[in-house]
Amino acid sequence: MDSRTQPLGVDWIHGSPSAKHNTDPDIQVHAYDGDTYILRQNMAVDYEAPFLFLLFGEDRALLLDTGATASAAFFPLRRVVDELIEARLRADPASARRGCPLLVLHTHAHGDHVAGDAQFADRPDTTVVGADLPTAWAYFGFDADAERIAEVDLGGRVVQCLATPGHHAAAVTFYDRSTGLLFTGDTVYPGRLYVEDWPAFGRTVDRLIAFAAAHPVSHVLGCHIEMTREPGVDYPILTSYQPDEPPLEMTVGQLHDLRRAIEEVGDRTGRHAFADFVICREENG
Ligand SMILES: [Zn+2]
């Protein structure tokens, strides 16, 4: 097996029977490699327990999403990101001389992905691009051409960005060429895929499948885990203890499963459980 497609092999913090007695860190940091960090928010602080991603290039760092909680006391994202950046600057004298500006982008504008934005508002050398549709679309150039593939160059590391509406009108999928990671936000993850725009969602999944056929994808990484390891069974909403989670990472094969599931759902709204995800199509979607 290609090392790029091996399982992440990480035990994520997944809540506790008593949220009050939770002893997990506020934010779990997993080093995927020396330049790539996957963060998970503590489930006792917010049941959504979203995943966030920090990627380093030679010139700057990119943070994807800012989590579900605004309070730095309960969710010290700024501190954790600062520590990771400082550790990198210490380890690499060349980048210490250059500094490491931070760019903050988002997978979409729902509250559990943007709540920590304000923690970065006064951070020096930092650009936070608003997740709302007009701001994000102008930044990526999707306002002029929604089909374009935008590129964010971190310095020797290019992240490609695709407009992928369906779950949310301003949803963006990011592809990191250097690792092959495809960051799909809440569009594709092992959980409840809420669809607000059904035709757009179908087009998005088609586009992701076509993209994955043309680019090597090591893992499909969404922003939540809501399934159990039992096929078709998810943890109820508001659950803050998920001892039987499947891995976060998904495969291109599962994108094809999702395509088939979309066909199967057809024109029916509501909830439709499949082995690895549950499609929740909104009434007017
Ligand atoms: Zn979310």
PDB file of N, CA and C in Angstrom, residues 22 24-25 33 64 81 89 99 116 157 191 203 220 264 278 281:
ATOM      1  N   ASN A  22     -14.785  15.615  31.900  1.00  0.00           N
ATOM      2  CA  ASN A  22     -13.925  15.387  30.739  1.00  0.00           C
ATOM      3  C   ASN A  22     -12.502  15.857  31.025  1.00  0.00           C
ATOM      4  N   ASP A  24     -10.029  15.476  28.549  1.00  0.00           N
ATOM      5  CA  ASP A  24      -9.342  15.641  27.270  1.00  0.00           C
ATOM      6  C   ASP A  24      -8.769  17.057  27.161  1.00  0.00           C
ATOM      7  N   PRO A  25      -7.752  17.222  26.318  1.00  0.00           N
ATOM      8  CA  PRO A  25      -7.296  18.598  26.052  1.00  0.00           C
ATOM      9  C   PRO A  25      -8.398  19.395  25.354  1.00  0.00           C
ATOM     10  N   ASP A  33       2.122  15.218   9.345  1.00  0.00           N
ATOM     11  CA  ASP A  33       3.555  15.199   9.058  1.00  0.00           C
ATOM     12  C   ASP A  33       4.120  16.491   9.643  1.00  0.00           C
ATOM     13  N   LEU A  64      -7.335  26.178   8.204  1.00  0.00           N
ATOM     14  CA  LEU A  64      -8.659  25.954   7.632  1.00  0.00           C
ATOM     15  C   LEU A  64      -9.660  25.803   8.777  1.00  0.00           C
ATOM     16  N   VAL A  81      -2.436  27.545  17.921  1.00  0.00           N
ATOM     17  CA  VAL A  81      -1.846  27.866  16.611  1.00  0.00           C
ATOM     18  C   VAL A  81      -0.552  28.650  16.804  1.00  0.00           C
ATOM     19  N   LEU A  89       9.098  28.021  13.950  1.00  0.00           N
ATOM     20  CA  LEU A  89      10.105  29.069  13.775  1.00  0.00           C
ATOM     21  C   LEU A  89      11.379  28.737  14.552  1.00  0.00           C
ATOM     22  N   GLY A  99       9.904  34.943   9.201  1.00  0.00           N
ATOM     23  CA  GLY A  99       8.614  35.033   9.879  1.00  0.00           C
ATOM     24  C   GLY A  99       7.617  34.097   9.221  1.00  0.00           C
ATOM     25  N   GLY A 116     -14.221  30.837  16.008  1.00  0.00           N
ATOM     26  CA  GLY A 116     -12.969  31.329  16.582  1.00  0.00           C
ATOM     27  C   GLY A 116     -12.310  32.443  15.783  1.00  0.00           C
ATOM     28  N   ARG A 157       4.315  25.061  -1.589  1.00  0.00           N
ATOM     29  CA  ARG A 157       3.158  24.214  -1.269  1.00  0.00           C
ATOM     30  C   ARG A 157       1.904  24.921  -1.756  1.00  0.00           C
ATOM     31  N   GLY A 191     -20.699  11.121   8.574  1.00  0.00           N
ATOM     32  CA  GLY A 191     -21.757  11.626   9.447  1.00  0.00           C
ATOM     33  C   GLY A 191     -22.959  12.052   8.637  1.00  0.00           C
ATOM     34  N   ARG A 203     -23.929  18.047  -8.274  1.00  0.00           N
ATOM     35  CA  ARG A 203     -22.879  18.560  -9.164  1.00  0.00           C
ATOM     36  C   ARG A 203     -21.537  18.609  -8.440  1.00  0.00           C
ATOM     37  N   VAL A 220      -9.665  11.621   2.009  1.00  0.00           N
ATOM     38  CA  VAL A 220     -10.727  12.623   2.005  1.00  0.00           C
ATOM     39  C   VAL A 220     -10.995  12.962   3.468  1.00  0.00           C
ATOM     40  N   GLU A 264     -29.830   7.044  -5.514  1.00  0.00           N
ATOM     41  CA  GLU A 264     -30.833   6.242  -4.822  1.00  0.00           C
ATOM     42  C   GLU A 264     -31.864   7.124  -4.112  1.00  0.00           C
ATOM     43  N   VAL A 278     -25.017   9.529   6.382  1.00  0.00           N
ATOM     44  CA  VAL A 278     -26.462   9.686   6.327  1.00  0.00           C
ATOM     45  C   VAL A 278     -26.744  10.955   5.535  1.00  0.00           C
ATOM     46  N   ARG A 281     -31.464  15.508   3.425  1.00  0.00           N
ATOM     47  CA  ARG A 281     -31.813  16.501   2.413  1.00  0.00           C
ATOM     48  C   ARG A 281     -32.906  17.406   2.941  1.00  0.00           C
TER      49      ARG A 281
END
